[in-house]
């Protein structure tokens, strides 16, 4: 499976998937950091995702002969031929990547990745690494917010492939929404590649494509117990339909024959996966009655129907009505399987409508989400950036007229400070050469973007956030499956204080600089100002 996934990364993210200006940089030992400036969706946190793909990309980074010849055709004619010879032998054998583990809760302005190596190489990696991390982290964070809005009980189905930004966007969304907290996907290719549980129902077009029972073929179904004698499934279902109509005092003339034919055909083809959409015409007058009749017939033959999907109207009210009918059938016909039927709700579900769902009485077991999940309609980009912090051993800083776009110079360590209750409350950026903070020892730090007096804190526990995951051309940290990373996400979110997880108006999480790092920022700013006045010097 890893070989398939690595080949997928090679196909989707070849070395030429970068911007042209990356090929015009110099050859110096350098360090870059990858981070984002604001938590997405006006929230209090994000999740780091895409590290797995970054590692596969780095391991396979090579320019082919065709790549180099294409670059020769688009680069300035005066480009030194030795440069193209250099590209032919280029790889990541001298690159080191230190990263926060994938699936970890992270915050704005915290350096998530440190990429060190020859400037000519690590600069070329910028666009590709940003491409791999930006959307993966954004959609993973979006999924986590949907999970928080849904609560722990309800299952979530990702069904956004048809609305995704292309096939690759659909695959990425399926993988990272599962990691972020979704239980199931409708994407078969994602299930194959990443081991995500896959499920599906039926489309309205399938239901409306039938007109009469004469279209049902074959009309028979054998019992599950192994008896090869085919049973007239249409007649069996008709008998059950009469009994259901009598029980519910419904008018049989309002039942849509084409819908019943569609349900019968589907049940005969997939007797152990019967989960139809029941609102193509009328839930109460047709869809629910047809479902119950077919499901009862399946139960009589030893099969267990799965449930129904609601896709329009007042999902909460309808789900309550549907559950009531299921219970009536279970009791009246002594069919216990009807007590475990599930109700799936789908209808352009957003984070807001998911939260509202929990405020109303409903019986929805699974919620299917597509457009608002995979397209991240509330925020289309996370805005990760990749900035130089050191070259030739000297700290470098971007000093911008916009303070938010200024960077923090120097090679760093990132520590997560945890309180006595086991909850993180501050991420501390220190110079790499500084001794780490210690549990139980008070420390003084300076919150980012604040000119206020220093903050004094005493950690109950200290965690070094970043670890070396790639060095000398090799992945040096175990690659985790989607399922394993999904567990890490939920574990990381569990530690976060509820005030930081609020979907609306969360408390800000503190990111701070050590005193030595703050002094370095001041020194670099002062040095830059002095250098800018060189024309006025003697």
XYZ file of N, CA and C in Angstrom, residues 25-178:
462
model
N 17.365 30.969 -7.291
C 17.975 31.313 -6.005
C 19.415 30.792 -5.906
N 20.121 31.234 -4.853
C 21.546 30.919 -4.697
C 21.764 29.596 -3.976
N 23.039 29.245 -3.800
C 23.420 27.979 -3.175
C 24.062 28.258 -1.822
N 23.291 28.305 -0.760
C 23.810 28.582 0.575
C 23.108 27.660 1.575
N 23.798 27.285 2.692
C 23.102 26.530 3.739
C 22.052 27.430 4.375
N 20.825 26.944 4.466
C 19.731 27.798 4.910
C 18.708 27.007 5.705
N 17.893 27.755 6.456
C 16.814 27.171 7.242
C 15.534 27.958 6.957
N 14.478 27.227 6.625
C 13.161 27.824 6.417
C 12.184 27.273 7.443
N 11.158 28.055 7.734
C 10.075 27.603 8.603
C 8.735 27.737 7.889
N 7.867 26.777 8.160
C 6.513 26.781 7.597
C 5.525 27.023 8.740
N 4.629 27.996 8.541
C 3.639 28.312 9.567
C 2.452 29.018 8.916
N 1.388 29.254 9.671
C 0.262 30.057 9.180
C 0.022 31.192 10.162
N -0.599 32.262 9.683
C -0.683 33.492 10.482
C -1.960 33.610 11.311
N -3.037 32.955 10.883
C -4.311 33.063 11.601
C -4.986 31.703 11.656
N -5.602 31.379 12.809
C -6.363 30.144 12.906
C -7.534 30.188 11.924
N -7.819 29.074 11.250
C -8.860 29.089 10.225
C -10.272 29.154 10.806
N -11.211 29.635 9.995
C -12.649 29.648 10.298
C -12.971 30.486 11.545
N -12.120 31.501 11.822
C -12.292 32.333 13.031
C -12.297 31.465 14.284
N -11.588 30.354 14.234
C -11.566 29.407 15.342
C -10.382 29.619 16.254
N -10.257 28.742 17.226
C -9.196 28.869 18.210
C -8.029 27.931 17.981
N -8.115 27.069 16.950
C -7.058 26.080 16.728
C -7.061 25.632 15.275
N -6.033 24.883 14.933
C -5.984 24.177 13.651
C -5.394 22.803 13.913
N -5.377 21.975 12.892
C -4.723 20.669 12.960
C -3.677 20.599 11.861
N -2.492 20.132 12.207
C -1.453 19.973 11.185
C -1.671 18.666 10.445
N -1.757 18.746 9.130
C -1.921 17.557 8.297
C -1.087 17.723 7.027
N -0.822 16.614 6.371
C -0.030 16.622 5.147
C 1.429 16.253 5.355
N 1.846 16.038 6.610
C 3.247 15.698 6.880
C 3.620 14.380 6.204
N 2.717 13.413 6.278
C 2.935 12.103 5.648
C 3.265 12.273 4.173
N 2.491 13.082 3.470
C 2.720 13.291 2.036
C 4.014 14.057 1.794
N 4.344 14.996 2.674
C 5.600 15.734 2.535
C 6.798 14.788 2.606
N 6.750 13.830 3.509
C 7.865 12.891 3.663
C 8.026 12.020 2.415
N 6.901 11.554 1.873
C 6.983 10.755 0.646
C 7.514 11.589 -0.511
N 7.108 12.860 -0.558
C 7.584 13.769 -1.599
C 9.092 13.977 -1.498
N 9.590 14.238 -0.294
C 11.026 14.472 -0.116
C 11.836 13.239 -0.475
N 11.336 12.084 -0.100
C 12.072 10.842 -0.352
C 12.207 10.554 -1.841
N 11.248 10.982 -2.633
C 11.272 10.673 -4.071
C 11.653 11.866 -4.938
N 12.137 12.947 -4.321
C 12.432 14.176 -5.060
C 13.615 13.972 -6.001
N 13.352 13.997 -7.285
C 14.369 13.873 -8.336
C 13.872 14.599 -9.588
N 14.796 15.175 -10.355
C 14.458 15.738 -11.658
C 14.815 14.730 -12.745
N 13.874 14.493 -13.630
C 14.155 13.606 -14.761
C 14.844 14.406 -15.863
N 15.351 13.692 -16.843
C 15.958 14.356 -17.991
C 14.981 15.267 -18.699
N 13.734 14.827 -18.827
C 12.708 15.655 -19.472
C 12.426 16.917 -18.659
N 12.433 16.763 -17.315
C 12.234 17.931 -16.456
C 13.298 18.991 -16.732
N 14.545 18.549 -16.758
C 15.668 19.476 -16.924
C 15.621 20.140 -18.297
N 15.283 19.384 -19.311
C 15.216 19.964 -20.662
C 14.091 20.991 -20.760
N 12.994 20.728 -20.093
C 11.915 21.713 -20.095
C 12.363 22.995 -19.402
N 13.050 22.856 -18.263
C 13.536 24.040 -17.552
C 14.531 24.820 -18.415
N 15.361 24.100 -19.161
C 16.318 24.768 -20.053
C 15.581 25.643 -21.073
N 14.393 25.163 -21.482
C 13.638 25.898 -22.505
C 12.927 27.141 -21.955
N 12.707 27.187 -20.641
C 11.961 28.327 -20.085
C 12.830 29.263 -19.253
N 14.026 28.836 -18.887
C 14.936 29.700 -18.132
C 15.623 30.680 -19.080
N 16.167 31.794 -18.558
C 16.863 32.758 -19.416
C 17.977 32.089 -20.220
N 18.154 32.479 -21.472
C 19.172 31.836 -22.334
C 20.586 31.908 -21.758
N 20.875 32.938 -20.959
C 22.227 33.102 -20.422
C 22.496 32.236 -19.190
N 21.529 31.422 -18.784
C 21.712 30.581 -17.589
C 22.905 29.644 -17.785
N 23.749 29.577 -16.786
C 24.947 28.736 -16.833
C 24.551 27.277 -17.069
N 25.111 26.620 -18.100
C 24.787 25.201 -18.348
C 25.075 24.301 -17.152
N 26.026 24.711 -16.307
C 26.358 23.895 -15.138
C 25.163 23.793 -14.178
N 24.299 24.809 -14.244
C 23.127 24.784 -13.367
C 22.221 23.605 -13.716
N 22.055 23.361 -15.004
C 21.181 22.258 -15.425
C 21.829 20.908 -15.114
N 23.154 20.860 -15.193
C 23.842 19.637 -14.797
C 23.672 19.395 -13.300
N 23.704 20.500 -12.556
C 23.478 20.406 -11.108
C 22.080 19.856 -10.811
N 21.083 20.312 -11.554
C 19.715 19.856 -11.318
C 19.571 18.352 -11.551
N 20.332 17.824 -12.506
C 20.216 16.395 -12.809
C 20.597 15.519 -11.616
N 21.486 16.018 -10.767
C 21.904 15.213 -9.620
C 21.271 15.647 -8.313
N 20.301 16.548 -8.408
C 19.712 17.116 -7.200
C 18.778 16.130 -6.505
N 18.888 16.026 -5.186
C 17.938 15.256 -4.392
C 17.883 15.870 -2.994
N 17.244 15.191 -2.056
C 17.089 15.733 -0.702
C 18.002 15.032 0.297
N 19.126 14.510 -0.184
C 20.022 13.783 0.709
C 20.699 14.689 1.736
N 20.686 16.008 1.500
C 21.276 16.952 2.459
C 20.216 17.812 3.145
N 18.979 17.355 3.067
C 17.871 18.109 3.660
C 17.434 17.445 4.963
N 17.145 18.276 5.959
C 16.602 17.793 7.229
C 15.253 18.476 7.472
N 14.273 17.683 7.820
C 12.950 18.223 8.139
C 12.614 17.890 9.586
N 12.325 18.916 10.362
C 11.818 18.745 11.721
C 10.398 19.278 11.742
N 9.495 18.492 12.290
C 8.080 18.845 12.171
C 7.300 18.501 13.429
N 6.250 19.279 13.677
C 5.225 18.881 14.635
C 4.582 17.614 14.083
N 4.273 16.613 14.912
C 3.662 15.379 14.390
C 2.317 15.642 13.710
N 2.081 14.906 12.653
C 0.802 15.035 11.950
C -0.357 14.691 12.900
N -1.428 15.488 12.781
C -2.597 15.259 13.622
C -2.586 16.009 14.931
N -1.561 16.848 15.145
C -1.450 17.608 16.391
C -2.234 18.916 16.293
N -2.882 19.313 17.381
C -3.509 20.628 17.455
C -2.407 21.680 17.427
N -2.548 22.664 16.532
C -1.525 23.710 16.390
C -2.202 25.077 16.323
N -1.357 26.125 16.426
C -1.889 27.477 16.536
C -1.126 28.429 15.614
N -1.755 29.576 15.361
C -1.187 30.564 14.455
C 0.166 31.051 14.948
N 1.073 31.255 13.982
C 2.413 31.804 14.178
C 3.408 30.811 14.774
N 2.980 29.605 15.075
C 3.914 28.598 15.580
C 4.618 27.935 14.395
N 5.952 27.897 14.358
C 6.660 27.236 13.257
C 6.398 25.728 13.289
N 5.631 25.250 12.340
C 5.209 23.848 12.331
C 6.292 22.941 11.767
N 7.003 23.440 10.768
C 8.073 22.674 10.143
C 9.317 23.533 10.034
N 10.467 22.887 10.216
C 11.752 23.516 9.945
C 12.436 22.701 8.861
N 12.768 23.358 7.761
C 13.413 22.684 6.630
C 14.814 23.264 6.486
N 15.838 22.432 6.664
C 17.224 22.891 6.617
C 17.979 22.154 5.521
N 18.891 22.875 4.847
C 19.699 22.270 3.796
C 20.223 23.327 2.859
N 20.843 22.931 1.740
C 21.331 23.903 0.762
C 20.189 24.778 0.257
N 20.410 26.093 0.223
C 19.345 27.015 -0.180
C 18.766 26.649 -1.536
N 19.619 26.233 -2.464
C 19.130 25.900 -3.801
C 18.146 24.744 -3.783
N 18.260 23.873 -2.773
C 17.343 22.738 -2.665
C 16.112 23.112 -1.860
N 16.336 23.636 -0.635
C 15.190 23.881 0.240
C 14.277 24.974 -0.311
N 14.838 25.897 -1.116
C 13.979 26.898 -1.754
C 13.066 26.235 -2.794
N 13.615 25.240 -3.496
C 12.817 24.554 -4.508
C 11.646 23.772 -3.887
N 11.773 23.436 -2.623
C 10.736 22.642 -1.960
C 9.542 23.482 -1.516
N 9.707 24.798 -1.467
C 8.694 25.682 -0.863
C 7.284 25.442 -1.392
N 7.091 25.601 -2.690
C 5.743 25.547 -3.252
C 5.102 24.190 -3.036
N 5.885 23.139 -3.244
C 5.330 21.791 -3.100
C 4.932 21.496 -1.660
N 5.791 21.858 -0.700
C 5.464 21.611 0.705
C 4.232 22.408 1.130
N 4.152 23.652 0.688
C 2.967 24.459 1.010
C 1.707 23.864 0.394
N 1.831 23.369 -0.832
C 0.696 22.748 -1.511
C 0.212 21.524 -0.730
N 1.155 20.743 -0.217
C 0.797 19.507 0.482
C 0.222 19.767 1.875
N 0.645 20.848 2.530
C 0.212 21.112 3.904
C -1.025 21.998 3.969
N -1.111 22.997 3.097
C -2.170 24.007 3.206
C -3.570 23.414 3.192
N -3.919 22.719 2.114
C -5.292 22.207 2.010
C -5.535 21.057 2.970
N -4.542 20.187 3.117
C -4.712 19.048 4.026
C -5.020 19.523 5.448
N -4.281 20.532 5.919
C -4.508 21.053 7.269
C -5.849 21.773 7.358
N -6.181 22.511 6.310
C -7.449 23.265 6.315
C -8.649 22.331 6.371
N -8.676 21.322 5.495
C -9.848 20.445 5.438
C -9.895 19.520 6.647
N -8.735 19.164 7.188
C -8.693 18.360 8.407
C -9.257 19.166 9.579
N -8.884 20.439 9.657
C -9.406 21.311 10.707
C -10.903 21.523 10.540
N -11.350 21.663 9.306
C -12.782 21.817 9.037
C -13.552 20.581 9.503
N -12.994 19.413 9.218
C -13.635 18.168 9.647
C -13.719 18.090 11.167
N -12.655 18.528 11.848
C -12.656 18.505 13.317
C -13.737 19.415 13.872
N -13.962 20.544 13.207
C -15.017 21.455 13.658
C -16.392 20.818 13.448
N -16.582 20.146 12.332
C -17.848 19.434 12.107
C -18.049 18.366 13.177
N -16.951 17.675 13.532
C -17.050 16.643 14.565
C -17.442 17.265 15.907
N -16.850 18.402 16.246
C -17.215 19.083 17.492
C -18.674 19.531 17.457
N -19.122 20.025 16.300
C -20.518 20.472 16.167
C -21.477 19.298 16.263
N -21.077 18.148 15.731
C -21.961 16.971 15.706
C -22.026 16.283 17.051
N -20.962 16.406 17.849
C -20.891 15.663 19.097
C -20.331 14.277 18.860
N -20.021 13.546 19.917
C -19.333 12.257 19.771
C -20.220 11.099 19.314
N -21.538 11.212 19.509
C -22.412 10.057 19.251
C -22.688 9.852 17.763
N -22.971 10.923 17.076
C -23.415 10.822 15.691
C -22.265 10.476 14.754
N -22.495 9.583 13.811
C -21.464 9.259 12.829
C -21.513 10.263 11.685
N -20.346 10.499 11.097
C -20.224 11.472 10.015
C -19.725 10.783 8.751
N -20.407 11.067 7.652
C -20.080 10.493 6.341
C -19.606 11.610 5.421
N -18.374 11.496 4.923
C -17.862 12.444 3.929
C -18.323 12.000 2.551
N -18.992 12.907 1.845
C -19.537 12.551 0.531
C -19.353 13.715 -0.449
N -18.128 14.289 -0.451
C -17.905 15.509 -1.209
C -17.189 15.353 -2.527
N -16.952 14.126 -2.982
C -16.137 13.931 -4.183
C -16.673 14.708 -5.386
N -17.964 14.658 -5.602
C -18.529 15.321 -6.792
C -18.469 16.844 -6.707
N -18.233 17.380 -5.498
C -18.154 18.834 -5.325
C -16.715 19.301 -5.103
N -15.763 18.380 -5.059
C -14.375 18.725 -4.755
C -13.691 19.410 -5.936
N -12.575 20.084 -5.638
C -11.811 20.767 -6.681
C -10.926 19.757 -7.411
N -11.551 18.952 -8.242
C -10.826 17.976 -9.042
C -10.594 16.670 -8.310
N -10.154 15.647 -9.045
C -9.947 14.310 -8.452
C -8.967 14.308 -7.291
N -7.857 15.069 -7.433
C -6.871 15.072 -6.358
C -7.430 15.756 -5.114
N -8.181 16.844 -5.326
C -8.828 17.508 -4.195
C -9.797 16.579 -3.492
N -10.511 15.770 -4.273
C -11.454 14.824 -3.680
C -10.757 13.765 -2.846
N -9.631 13.233 -3.354
C -8.885 12.216 -2.601
C -8.271 12.799 -1.326
N -7.685 13.980 -1.466
C -7.096 14.630 -0.294
C -8.161 14.896 0.757
N -9.318 15.376 0.318
C -10.407 15.664 1.253
C -10.853 14.396 1.969
N -11.008 13.308 1.253
C -11.462 12.063 1.872
C -10.471 11.591 2.929
N -9.180 11.638 2.619
C -8.169 11.186 3.586
C -8.159 12.066 4.837
N -8.116 13.383 4.621
C -7.888 14.258 5.773
C -9.168 14.615 6.531
N -10.328 14.458 5.926
C -11.551 14.596 6.727
C -11.725 13.371 7.623
N -11.286 12.206 7.149
C -11.313 11.017 8.008
C -10.370 11.206 9.195
